Coordinates of N, CA, C and O in Angstrom, one line a residue:
M1 N -19.8 -28.7 -32.6 CA -18.9 -27.5 -32.7 C -19.6 -26.3 -31.9 O -19.0 -25.6 -31.2
E2 N -21.0 -26.3 -32.0 CA -21.7 -25.2 -31.3 C -21.6 -25.4 -29.8 O -21.4 -24.5 -29.0
N3 N -21.6 -26.7 -29.3 CA -21.5 -27.0 -27.9 C -20.1 -26.6 -27.4 O -20.0 -26.1 -26.3
I4 N -19.1 -26.9 -28.2 CA -17.7 -26.5 -27.8 C -17.6 -25.0 -27.7 O -17.0 -24.5 -26.7
T5 N -18.2 -24.3 -28.6 CA -18.1 -22.8 -28.6 C -18.8 -22.3 -27.4 O -18.3 -21.4 -26.7
I6 N -20.0 -22.8 -27.1 CA -20.7 -22.3 -25.9 C -20.0 -22.6 -24.6 O -19.8 -21.8 -23.7
G7 N -19.4 -23.8 -24.6 CA -18.6 -24.2 -23.4 C -17.4 -23.3 -23.2 O -17.1 -22.9 -22.1
L8 N -16.7 -23.0 -24.3 CA -15.6 -22.1 -24.2 C -15.9 -20.7 -23.8 O -15.3 -20.1 -23.0
V9 N -17.1 -20.2 -24.3 CA -17.5 -18.9 -23.9 C -17.9 -18.9 -22.4 O -17.5 -17.9 -21.7
L10 N -18.5 -19.9 -22.0 CA -18.9 -20.0 -20.5 C -17.6 -20.1 -19.7 O -17.5 -19.5 -18.6
Q11 N -16.6 -20.8 -20.2 CA -15.3 -21.0 -19.5 C -14.6 -19.7 -19.3 O -13.9 -19.5 -18.4
I12 N -14.8 -18.8 -20.3 CA -14.1 -17.5 -20.3 C -14.9 -16.5 -19.4 O -14.3 -15.8 -18.6
L13 N -16.2 -16.5 -19.6 CA -17.1 -15.5 -19.0 C -17.3 -15.8 -17.5 O -17.4 -14.8 -16.7
L14 N -17.4 -17.1 -17.1 CA -17.8 -17.4 -15.7 C -16.7 -16.9 -14.7 O -17.1 -16.3 -13.7
P15 N -15.4 -17.1 -14.9 CA -14.4 -16.5 -14.0 C -14.5 -15.0 -13.9 O -14.4 -14.5 -12.8
A16 N -14.6 -14.3 -15.0 CA -14.7 -12.9 -15.0 C -15.9 -12.4 -14.3 O -15.8 -11.5 -13.4
L17 N -17.0 -13.1 -14.5 CA -18.3 -12.7 -13.8 C -18.2 -13.0 -12.3 O -18.6 -12.2 -11.5
G18 N -17.6 -14.2 -12.0 CA -17.4 -14.5 -10.6 C -16.5 -13.5 -9.8 O -16.9 -13.0 -8.7
G19 N -15.4 -13.1 -10.5 CA -14.6 -12.1 -9.9 C -15.3 -10.7 -9.7 O -15.1 -10.1 -8.7
W20 N -16.1 -10.4 -10.7 CA -16.8 -9.1 -10.6 C -17.8 -9.1 -9.5 O -18.0 -8.2 -8.8
L21 N -18.5 -10.3 -9.4 CA -19.6 -10.4 -8.4 C -18.9 -10.4 -7.0 O -19.5 -9.7 -6.0
L22 N -17.8 -11.0 -6.8 CA -17.1 -11.0 -5.5 C -16.7 -9.6 -5.2 O -16.7 -9.2 -4.0
S23 N -16.1 -8.9 -6.2 CA -15.7 -7.5 -5.9 C -16.9 -6.6 -5.5 O -16.7 -5.8 -4.6
R24 N -18.0 -6.8 -6.2 CA -19.2 -6.0 -5.8 C -19.7 -6.4 -4.4 O -20.2 -5.5 -3.7
A25 N -19.6 -7.7 -4.0 CA -20.0 -8.1 -2.7 C -19.1 -7.4 -1.6 O -19.6 -7.0 -0.6
V26 N -17.8 -7.3 -1.9 CA -16.9 -6.7 -1.0 C -17.2 -5.2 -0.9 O -17.3 -4.6 0.2
K27 N -17.5 -4.5 -2.0 CA -17.7 -3.1 -2.0 C -19.1 -2.7 -1.4 O -19.2 -1.8 -0.6
L28 N -20.1 -3.5 -1.7 CA -21.4 -3.1 -1.3 C -21.9 -3.8 0.0 O -22.9 -3.3 0.6
W29 N -21.3 -4.9 0.3 CA -21.8 -5.6 1.5 C -20.8 -5.8 2.6 O -21.0 -5.3 3.7
L30 N -19.7 -6.5 2.3 CA -18.7 -6.8 3.3 C -18.0 -5.5 3.9 O -17.9 -5.3 5.1
G31 N -17.5 -4.6 2.9 CA -16.8 -3.4 3.4 C -17.7 -2.6 4.3 O -17.2 -2.2 5.4
P32 N -18.9 -2.2 3.9 CA -19.7 -1.4 4.8 C -20.1 -2.0 6.1 O -20.1 -1.4 7.1
R33 N -20.3 -3.4 6.1 CA -20.6 -4.1 7.3 C -19.4 -4.0 8.3 O -19.6 -3.8 9.5
L34 N -18.2 -4.3 7.8 CA -17.1 -4.2 8.7 C -16.8 -2.8 9.2 O -16.5 -2.6 10.3
S35 N -17.0 -1.8 8.3 CA -16.8 -0.4 8.7 C -17.8 -0.1 9.8 O -17.4 0.6 10.8
A36 N -19.0 -0.5 9.6 CA -20.1 -0.2 10.6 C -19.8 -0.9 12.0 O -20.0 -0.4 13.0
K37 N -19.2 -2.1 11.9 CA -19.0 -2.9 13.1 C -17.9 -2.3 13.9 O -17.9 -2.2 15.1
F38 N -16.8 -1.8 13.2 CA -15.7 -1.3 14.0 C -15.7 0.2 14.1 O -14.7 0.8 14.6
K39 N -16.8 0.9 13.7 CA -16.8 2.3 13.7 C -16.9 2.8 15.1 O -17.7 2.3 15.9
S40 N -16.1 3.8 15.4 CA -16.1 4.4 16.7 C -15.9 5.9 16.6 O -15.6 6.4 15.5
K41 N -15.9 6.7 17.7 CA -15.7 8.1 17.6 C -14.2 8.4 17.1 O -14.0 9.3 16.3
E42 N -13.3 7.6 17.6 CA -11.9 7.8 17.2 C -11.6 6.5 16.4 O -11.8 5.4 16.8
M43 N -10.9 6.7 15.2 CA -10.6 5.6 14.3 C -9.7 4.6 15.0 O -8.6 5.1 15.5
T44 N -10.0 3.4 14.9 CA -9.1 2.3 15.4 C -8.2 1.8 14.3 O -8.5 2.1 13.1
A45 N -7.2 1.1 14.6 CA -6.3 0.6 13.6 C -7.0 -0.4 12.7 O -6.8 -0.3 11.4
L46 N -7.9 -1.2 13.2 CA -8.6 -2.2 12.4 C -9.6 -1.5 11.4 O -9.7 -1.9 10.3
E47 N -10.2 -0.4 11.9 CA -11.1 0.4 11.0 C -10.3 1.0 9.9 O -10.8 1.0 8.7
I48 N -9.1 1.5 10.1 CA -8.3 2.1 9.1 C -7.9 1.1 8.0 O -8.0 1.3 6.8
V49 N -7.5 -0.1 8.5 CA -7.1 -1.2 7.6 C -8.3 -1.7 6.8 O -8.1 -1.8 5.5
V50 N -9.4 -1.9 7.4 CA -10.6 -2.3 6.7 C -11.0 -1.3 5.6 O -11.3 -1.6 4.4
R51 N -11.0 0.0 6.0 CA -11.4 1.1 5.0 C -10.4 1.1 3.8 O -10.9 1.2 2.7
E52 N -9.1 1.1 4.1 CA -8.2 1.2 3.0 C -8.0 0.0 2.2 O -7.5 0.1 1.0
F53 N -8.3 -1.2 2.7 CA -8.1 -2.4 1.9 C -9.3 -2.9 1.2 O -9.3 -3.9 0.5
T54 N -10.5 -2.2 1.4 CA -11.7 -2.6 0.7 C -11.5 -2.5 -0.8 O -11.8 -3.5 -1.5
I55 N -11.0 -1.4 -1.3 CA -10.8 -1.3 -2.7 C -9.8 -2.2 -3.3 O -10.0 -2.9 -4.3
P56 N -8.6 -2.3 -2.6 CA -7.6 -3.3 -3.1 C -8.2 -4.8 -3.2 O -7.9 -5.5 -4.1
V57 N -8.9 -5.2 -2.2 CA -9.5 -6.5 -2.2 C -10.5 -6.7 -3.3 O -10.5 -7.7 -4.0
E58 N -11.3 -5.6 -3.5 CA -12.3 -5.6 -4.6 C -11.6 -5.7 -6.0 O -11.9 -6.5 -6.8
L59 N -10.5 -4.9 -6.2 CA -9.7 -5.0 -7.4 C -9.0 -6.3 -7.6 O -8.9 -6.8 -8.7
T60 N -8.6 -6.9 -6.5 CA -7.9 -8.2 -6.5 C -8.8 -9.3 -7.0 O -8.5 -10.1 -7.9
F61 N -10.1 -9.3 -6.5 CA -11.1 -10.3 -7.0 C -11.3 -10.1 -8.5 O -11.4 -11.1 -9.3
Q62 N -11.5 -8.9 -8.9 CA -11.7 -8.6 -10.4 C -10.5 -9.1 -11.2 O -10.6 -9.8 -12.2
A63 N -9.3 -8.8 -10.7 CA -8.1 -9.2 -11.5 C -7.9 -10.7 -11.5 O -7.6 -11.3 -12.6
I64 N -8.2 -11.5 -10.5 CA -8.2 -12.9 -10.5 C -9.2 -13.5 -11.5 O -8.9 -14.4 -12.3
G65 N -10.4 -12.9 -11.5 CA -11.4 -13.4 -12.4 C -11.0 -13.1 -13.9 O -11.1 -14.0 -14.7
Y66 N -10.5 -11.9 -14.1 CA -10.0 -11.6 -15.5 C -8.8 -12.5 -15.9 O -8.7 -12.9 -17.1
A67 N -7.9 -12.8 -15.0 CA -6.8 -13.6 -15.3 C -7.2 -15.0 -15.6 O -6.7 -15.6 -16.6
L68 N -8.2 -15.6 -14.9 CA -8.7 -16.9 -15.2 C -9.4 -17.0 -16.5 O -9.3 -17.9 -17.3
A69 N -10.1 -15.8 -16.8 CA -10.8 -15.8 -18.1 C -9.8 -15.7 -19.3 O -9.9 -16.4 -20.3
L70 N -8.7 -14.9 -19.1 CA -7.7 -14.8 -20.1 C -6.9 -16.2 -20.3 O -6.5 -16.5 -21.4
Q71 N -6.8 -16.9 -19.2 CA -6.1 -18.2 -19.3 C -6.9 -19.2 -20.1 O -6.4 -20.0 -20.8
S72 N -8.2 -19.0 -20.1 CA -9.1 -19.9 -20.8 C -9.2 -19.6 -22.3 O -9.8 -20.4 -23.0
L73 N -8.6 -18.5 -22.7 CA -8.7 -18.2 -24.2 C -7.8 -19.2 -24.9 O -6.8 -19.6 -24.5
P74 N -8.3 -19.6 -26.1 CA -7.5 -20.6 -26.9 C -6.3 -19.9 -27.6 O -6.3 -19.9 -28.9
I75 N -5.4 -19.5 -26.8 CA -4.2 -18.9 -27.3 C -3.0 -19.8 -27.1 O -2.8 -20.3 -25.9
T76 N -2.2 -20.2 -28.1 CA -1.2 -21.1 -28.0 C 0.2 -20.5 -28.0 O 1.2 -21.2 -28.3
L77 N 0.3 -19.2 -27.8 CA 1.6 -18.6 -27.7 C 2.5 -19.1 -26.6 O 1.9 -19.3 -25.5
P78 N 3.8 -19.4 -26.8 CA 4.6 -19.9 -25.7 C 4.8 -18.8 -24.6 O 5.0 -17.6 -24.9
G79 N 4.6 -19.2 -23.4 CA 4.7 -18.3 -22.2 C 3.5 -17.4 -22.0 O 3.6 -16.6 -21.1
Y80 N 2.4 -17.7 -22.7 CA 1.2 -16.8 -22.6 C 0.6 -16.9 -21.2 O 0.3 -15.9 -20.5
E81 N 0.4 -18.2 -20.7 CA -0.2 -18.4 -19.4 C 0.7 -17.8 -18.3 O 0.2 -17.2 -17.3
A82 N 2.0 -18.0 -18.4 CA 2.9 -17.5 -17.4 C 2.9 -15.9 -17.4 O 3.0 -15.3 -16.3
L83 N 2.8 -15.3 -18.5 CA 2.7 -13.9 -18.6 C 1.4 -13.3 -17.9 O 1.4 -12.3 -17.2
V84 N 0.3 -14.0 -18.2 CA -1.0 -13.6 -17.6 C -0.9 -13.6 -16.1 O -1.3 -12.7 -15.4
F85 N -0.3 -14.7 -15.5 CA -0.2 -14.8 -14.0 C 0.9 -13.9 -13.5 O 0.8 -13.5 -12.3
K86 N 1.9 -13.6 -14.2 CA 2.9 -12.6 -13.8 C 2.2 -11.2 -13.7 O 2.4 -10.5 -12.7
I87 N 1.4 -10.9 -14.7 CA 0.7 -9.6 -14.6 C -0.3 -9.6 -13.5 O -0.4 -8.6 -12.8
L88 N -0.9 -10.7 -13.2 CA -1.8 -10.8 -12.0 C -1.1 -10.6 -10.7 O -1.5 -9.8 -9.9
R89 N 0.1 -11.2 -10.6 CA 0.9 -11.0 -9.3 C 1.3 -9.6 -9.2 O 1.3 -9.0 -8.1
V90 N 1.8 -8.9 -10.3 CA 2.2 -7.5 -10.2 C 1.0 -6.7 -9.8 O 1.1 -5.7 -9.0
A91 N -0.2 -7.0 -10.4 CA -1.4 -6.2 -10.1 C -1.8 -6.3 -8.6 O -2.1 -5.3 -7.9
I92 N -1.7 -7.6 -8.1 CA -2.0 -7.8 -6.7 C -1.0 -7.0 -5.8 O -1.4 -6.4 -4.7
V93 N 0.3 -7.0 -6.1 CA 1.3 -6.3 -5.3 C 0.9 -4.8 -5.4 O 1.0 -4.1 -4.4
A94 N 0.6 -4.3 -6.6 CA 0.2 -2.9 -6.7 C -1.0 -2.5 -5.9 O -1.0 -1.5 -5.2
F95 N -2.0 -3.4 -5.9 CA -3.2 -3.1 -5.0 C -2.8 -3.2 -3.6 O -3.3 -2.3 -2.8
G96 N -2.0 -4.1 -3.1 CA -1.6 -4.2 -1.7 C -0.8 -3.0 -1.3 O -1.0 -2.4 -0.2
T97 N 0.1 -2.5 -2.2 CA 0.8 -1.3 -1.9 C -0.1 -0.1 -1.8 O 0.1 0.8 -0.9
R98 N -1.1 0.0 -2.6 CA -2.0 1.1 -2.5 C -2.8 1.0 -1.2 O -3.0 2.1 -0.5
G99 N -3.1 -0.2 -0.7 CA -3.8 -0.3 0.6 C -2.9 0.1 1.7 O -3.3 0.8 2.6
L100 N -1.6 -0.4 1.7 CA -0.7 0.0 2.7 C -0.4 1.5 2.7 O -0.3 2.1 3.8
W101 N -0.3 2.1 1.6 CA -0.1 3.5 1.5 C -1.2 4.3 2.1 O -1.0 5.3 2.9
G102 N -2.5 3.9 1.9 CA -3.6 4.6 2.5 C -3.7 4.4 4.0 O -4.4 5.1 4.7
C103 N -2.9 3.4 4.6 CA -3.0 3.2 6.0 C -2.1 4.1 6.8 O -1.8 3.8 8.0
W104 N -1.6 5.2 6.2 CA -0.7 6.1 6.9 C -1.3 6.7 8.2 O -0.5 7.0 9.1
P105 N -2.6 6.8 8.4 CA -3.1 7.3 9.7 C -2.7 6.4 10.9 O -2.8 6.8 12.0
L106 N -2.2 5.1 10.6 CA -1.7 4.3 11.6 C -0.5 4.9 12.3 O -0.3 4.7 13.5
C107 N 0.2 5.7 11.6 CA 1.4 6.4 12.2 C 0.9 7.3 13.3 O 1.6 7.4 14.4
N108 N -0.2 8.0 13.1 CA -0.8 8.9 14.1 C -1.1 8.1 15.4 O -0.8 8.5 16.5
L109 N -1.8 6.9 15.2 CA -2.2 6.1 16.3 C -1.0 5.6 17.0 O -0.9 5.5 18.3
L110 N 0.0 5.1 16.3 CA 1.2 4.6 16.9 C 2.0 5.6 17.7 O 2.4 5.4 18.8
L111 N 2.1 6.8 17.1 CA 2.8 7.9 17.8 C 2.0 8.3 19.1 O 2.7 8.5 20.1
R112 N 0.7 8.4 19.0 CA -0.1 8.7 20.2 C 0.0 7.6 21.2 O 0.1 8.0 22.4
E113 N 0.0 6.4 20.8 CA 0.1 5.3 21.8 C 1.5 5.3 22.5 O 1.6 5.1 23.7
V114 N 2.6 5.4 21.7 CA 3.9 5.5 22.3 C 4.0 6.7 23.2 O 4.6 6.6 24.3
G115 N 3.5 7.8 22.8 CA 3.6 9.0 23.6 C 2.9 8.9 24.9 O 3.4 9.3 26.0
S116 N 1.7 8.2 24.9 CA 1.0 8.0 26.2 C 1.7 7.0 27.1 O 1.7 7.1 28.3
K117 N 2.3 6.0 26.5 CA 3.1 5.0 27.3 C 4.3 5.6 27.9 O 4.6 5.3 29.1
L118 N 5.0 6.4 27.1 CA 6.3 7.0 27.6 C 6.1 8.4 28.2 O 7.1 9.0 28.5
S119 N 4.9 8.8 28.3 CA 4.6 10.2 28.8 C 5.4 11.2 27.9 O 6.0 12.2 28.5
L120 N 5.3 11.1 26.6 CA 6.0 12.0 25.7 C 4.9 12.9 25.0 O 3.8 12.4 24.7
E121 N 5.3 14.1 24.8 CA 4.3 15.0 24.1 C 4.6 14.9 22.6 O 5.7 15.2 22.1
T122 N 3.6 14.5 21.8 CA 3.8 14.4 20.4 C 3.5 15.7 19.7 O 2.8 16.6 20.2
N123 N 4.1 16.0 18.5 CA 3.9 17.2 17.8 C 3.7 16.9 16.3 O 4.0 15.8 15.9
Q124 N 3.2 17.9 15.6 CA 2.9 17.7 14.2 C 4.1 17.5 13.3 O 4.1 16.8 12.3
I125 N 5.3 18.0 13.7 CA 6.5 17.8 12.9 C 6.9 16.4 12.9 O 7.2 15.8 11.9
L126 N 6.9 15.8 14.1 CA 7.3 14.4 14.2 C 6.3 13.5 13.5 O 6.7 12.5 12.9
L127 N 5.0 13.8 13.6 CA 4.0 13.0 12.9 C 4.2 13.1 11.4 O 4.1 12.1 10.7
R128 N 4.5 14.3 10.8 CA 4.7 14.4 9.4 C 6.0 13.6 9.0 O 6.0 13.0 7.9
L129 N 7.0 13.7 9.8 CA 8.2 12.9 9.5 C 8.0 11.4 9.4 O 8.3 10.7 8.5
L130 N 7.3 10.9 10.4 CA 6.9 9.5 10.5 C 6.0 9.1 9.4 O 6.2 8.0 8.8
T131 N 5.1 9.9 9.0 CA 4.2 9.6 7.9 C 4.9 9.5 6.6 O 4.7 8.6 5.8
Q132 N 5.8 10.5 6.3 CA 6.5 10.5 5.1 C 7.5 9.3 5.0 O 7.6 8.7 3.9
C133 N 8.1 9.0 6.1 CA 9.0 7.8 6.1 C 8.1 6.5 5.8 O 8.6 5.6 5.1
Y134 N 7.0 6.4 6.4 CA 6.1 5.2 6.2 C 5.7 5.1 4.7 O 5.8 4.1 4.1
K135 N 5.3 6.3 4.1 CA 4.9 6.3 2.7 C 6.0 5.9 1.8 O 5.9 5.1 0.9
I136 N 7.2 6.4 2.1 CA 8.4 6.1 1.2 C 8.8 4.7 1.3 O 9.0 4.0 0.3
L137 N 8.8 4.1 2.5 CA 9.1 2.7 2.7 C 8.1 1.8 2.1 O 8.4 0.8 1.5
T138 N 6.8 2.2 2.2 CA 5.8 1.4 1.5 C 5.9 1.3 0.0 O 5.9 0.3 -0.6
L139 N 6.2 2.5 -0.6 CA 6.4 2.6 -2.0 C 7.6 1.8 -2.5 O 7.6 1.1 -3.5
I140 N 8.7 2.0 -1.7 CA 10.0 1.2 -2.1 C 9.7 -0.3 -2.0 O 10.2 -1.0 -2.9
L141 N 9.0 -0.7 -1.0 CA 8.8 -2.2 -0.8 C 8.0 -2.7 -2.0 O 8.3 -3.7 -2.6
G142 N 6.9 -1.9 -2.4 CA 6.1 -2.4 -3.5 C 6.9 -2.4 -4.8 O 6.8 -3.4 -5.6
V143 N 7.7 -1.4 -5.1 CA 8.5 -1.3 -6.3 C 9.5 -2.5 -6.3 O 9.7 -3.1 -7.4
L144 N 10.2 -2.8 -5.2 CA 11.1 -3.9 -5.1 C 10.5 -5.2 -5.4 O 11.1 -6.0 -6.1
I145 N 9.3 -5.4 -4.9 CA 8.6 -6.7 -5.1 C 8.3 -6.8 -6.6 O 8.4 -7.9 -7.2
I146 N 7.8 -5.7 -7.2 CA 7.4 -5.8 -8.6 C 8.7 -6.0 -9.5 O 8.7 -6.8 -10.4
L147 N 9.8 -5.3 -9.1 CA 11.0 -5.6 -9.9 C 11.5 -7.0 -9.8 O 12.0 -7.6 -10.8
Q148 N 11.3 -7.6 -8.6 CA 11.7 -9.0 -8.5 C 10.8 -9.9 -9.3 O 11.3 -10.9 -9.8
E149 N 9.5 -9.5 -9.5 CA 8.6 -10.3 -10.3 C 9.1 -10.3 -11.8 O 8.9 -11.3 -12.5
F150 N 9.7 -9.2 -12.2 CA 10.2 -9.1 -13.6 C 11.6 -9.6 -13.7 O 12.3 -9.5 -14.8
G151 N 12.2 -10.3 -12.7 CA 13.5 -10.9 -12.8 C 14.7 -10.0 -12.6 O 15.8 -10.4 -12.8
I152 N 14.4 -8.8 -12.1 CA 15.5 -7.9 -11.8 C 16.1 -8.2 -10.4 O 15.4 -8.3 -9.4
P153 N 17.4 -8.4 -10.3 CA 18.0 -8.8 -9.0 C 17.9 -7.7 -8.0 O 18.7 -6.7 -8.1
V154 N 17.0 -7.8 -7.1 CA 16.7 -6.8 -6.1 C 17.9 -6.6 -5.1 O 18.3 -5.5 -4.7
A155 N 18.5 -7.7 -4.7 CA 19.6 -7.7 -3.8 C 20.8 -6.8 -4.3 O 21.3 -6.0 -3.6
G156 N 21.1 -7.1 -5.6 CA 22.2 -6.3 -6.2 C 21.8 -4.8 -6.3 O 22.7 -3.9 -6.1
L157 N 20.6 -4.6 -6.6 CA 20.1 -3.2 -6.7 C 20.2 -2.4 -5.4 O 20.6 -1.3 -5.3
V158 N 19.7 -3.1 -4.3 CA 19.8 -2.5 -3.0 C 21.2 -2.2 -2.6 O 21.5 -1.2 -2.0
T159 N 22.1 -3.2 -2.9 CA 23.5 -3.0 -2.5 C 24.1 -1.8 -3.3 O 24.8 -1.0 -2.7
G160 N 23.7 -1.7 -4.6 CA 24.2 -0.6 -5.4 C 23.7 0.8 -4.9 O 24.5 1.7 -4.8
V161 N 22.4 0.8 -4.5 CA 21.9 2.0 -4.0 C 22.5 2.4 -2.7 O 22.8 3.6 -2.4
G162 N 22.8 1.4 -1.8 CA 23.5 1.7 -0.6 C 24.9 2.2 -0.8 O 25.3 3.2 -0.1
L163 N 25.6 1.7 -1.8 CA 27.0 2.3 -2.0 C 26.9 3.7 -2.6 O 27.7 4.5 -2.2
V164 N 25.9 3.9 -3.4 CA 25.8 5.3 -3.9 C 25.4 6.3 -2.8 O 25.9 7.4 -2.7
G165 N 24.5 5.8 -1.9 CA 24.1 6.6 -0.7 C 25.3 6.9 0.2 O 25.5 8.0 0.7
L166 N 26.2 5.9 0.4 CA 27.4 6.1 1.2 C 28.3 7.1 0.5 O 28.8 8.0 1.2
T167 N 28.5 7.0 -0.8 CA 29.3 8.0 -1.5 C 28.8 9.4 -1.4 O 29.6 10.3 -1.1
V168 N 27.5 9.5 -1.6 CA 26.9 10.9 -1.5 C 27.0 11.4 -0.1 O 27.3 12.6 0.1
S169 N 26.8 10.6 0.9 CA 26.8 11.1 2.3 C 28.2 11.5 2.7 O 28.4 12.4 3.4
L170 N 29.2 10.8 2.2 CA 30.6 11.2 2.5 C 30.9 12.6 1.8 O 31.7 13.3 2.4
G171 N 30.3 12.9 0.7 CA 30.6 14.1 0.1 C 29.6 15.2 0.5 O 29.8 16.4 0.1
A172 N 28.7 14.9 1.3 CA 27.7 15.9 1.8 C 27.6 15.8 3.3 O 26.5 15.6 3.9
Q173 N 28.7 15.9 4.0 CA 28.7 15.8 5.5 C 28.0 17.0 6.1 O 27.3 16.8 7.2
E174 N 28.0 18.2 5.5 CA 27.4 19.3 6.1 C 25.8 19.1 6.0 O 25.1 19.4 7.0
T175 N 25.4 18.6 4.9 CA 23.9 18.3 4.8 C 23.5 17.3 5.8 O 22.4 17.4 6.4
A176 N 24.3 16.2 6.0 CA 24.0 15.2 6.9 C 24.0 15.7 8.3 O 23.1 15.4 9.1
S177 N 24.9 16.6 8.7 CA 24.9 17.2 10.0 C 23.6 18.1 10.2 O 23.1 18.1 11.3
S178 N 23.2 18.8 9.2 CA 22.0 19.6 9.3 C 20.8 18.7 9.5 O 19.9 19.0 10.2
L179 N 20.8 17.5 8.8 CA 19.7 16.6 8.9 C 19.6 16.1 10.4 O 18.5 16.0 11.0
F180 N 20.7 15.7 10.9 CA 20.7 15.2 12.3 C 20.4 16.3 13.3 O 19.7 16.1 14.3
A181 N 20.8 17.5 13.0 CA 20.4 18.6 13.9 C 18.9 18.8 13.8 O 18.2 19.1 14.8
G182 N 18.3 18.7 12.6 CA 16.8 18.8 12.5 C 16.1 17.7 13.3 O 15.1 17.9 13.9
L183 N 16.7 16.5 13.2 CA 16.1 15.4 14.0 C 16.1 15.6 15.5 O 15.2 15.3 16.2
I184 N 17.2 16.2 15.9 CA 17.3 16.5 17.4 C 16.3 17.6 17.7 O 15.7 17.5 18.8
L185 N 16.1 18.6 16.9 CA 15.1 19.6 17.1 C 13.7 19.0 17.2 O 12.9 19.4 18.0
I186 N 13.4 18.0 16.3 CA 12.1 17.4 16.3 C 11.9 16.6 17.6 O 10.8 16.7 18.2
L187 N 12.9 15.9 18.0 CA 12.8 15.0 19.2 C 12.8 15.8 20.5 O 12.1 15.5 21.4
E188 N 13.6 16.9 20.5 CA 13.7 17.7 21.8 C 12.5 18.6 21.9 O 12.1 19.0 23.0
K189 N 11.9 19.0 20.8 CA 10.7 19.8 20.7 C 10.8 21.1 21.5 O 10.0 21.4 22.3
P190 N 11.9 22.0 21.2 CA 11.9 23.3 21.8 C 10.8 24.2 21.3 O 10.4 25.2 21.9
F191 N 10.3 23.9 20.1 CA 9.2 24.7 19.5 C 8.4 23.8 18.6 O 8.9 22.7 18.2
S192 N 7.2 24.2 18.2 CA 6.4 23.4 17.3 C 5.9 24.3 16.2 O 6.2 25.5 16.1
L193 N 5.1 23.7 15.3 CA 4.5 24.4 14.2 C 3.6 25.6 14.7 O 2.8 25.4 15.6
G194 N 3.8 26.8 14.1 CA 3.0 27.9 14.5 C 3.7 28.8 15.5 O 3.2 29.9 15.8
D195 N 4.8 28.3 16.2 CA 5.5 29.2 17.1 C 6.4 30.2 16.4 O 6.9 29.9 15.3
W196 N 6.5 31.4 17.0 CA 7.4 32.4 16.4 C 8.8 32.2 17.2 O 8.8 32.1 18.4
I197 N 9.9 32.2 16.4 CA 11.2 32.1 17.0 C 12.1 33.2 16.5 O 11.9 33.8 15.5
T198 N 13.1 33.6 17.3 CA 14.0 34.6 17.0 C 15.4 34.0 16.8 O 15.9 33.2 17.7
V199 N 16.1 34.3 15.7 CA 17.4 33.7 15.4 C 18.4 34.9 15.2 O 17.9 36.1 15.0
G200 N 19.7 34.6 15.4 CA 20.7 35.7 15.3 C 20.8 36.3 13.9 O 20.6 35.6 12.9

């Protein structure tokens, strides 16, 4: 009985310890080495991704270790193992969303690259708009994946939101026209942040 108990304790503790050790290796060894390797005067896309995904990868290793440890517990509740791995998948999606959210400086690199290719002058207003759109889309994507994990029909939800948006847009045509006028101002760039303008 004592051997069985020790074996069970080891079966529970080893995955958790392994996940924790891997997460510490990512934080203290792999992350800094990759950051030092790709470090330059101006941040590259790869350096941004490595920097922002170091913590999500670290947390993912910990979550996998804890999930394997919880799976080893002598619990006979129906659906217990499926619940543990569902929580693990939701946690991994949340960590990935956090990493993608932190990669918003990629918008600056993309805008600068496109501007240099097309000989366009970029401004802070367009950068802010692109950054906010990126953050909102990242958050929506993460929420939709998590909802799908819980069995909520995402396709029907997206269709419903689209219909509501269409109804609101039909009732708010003046607001929509103002929005498009603002987009034209941003793209045409007659002025930028900090400029003084005179209106009628």
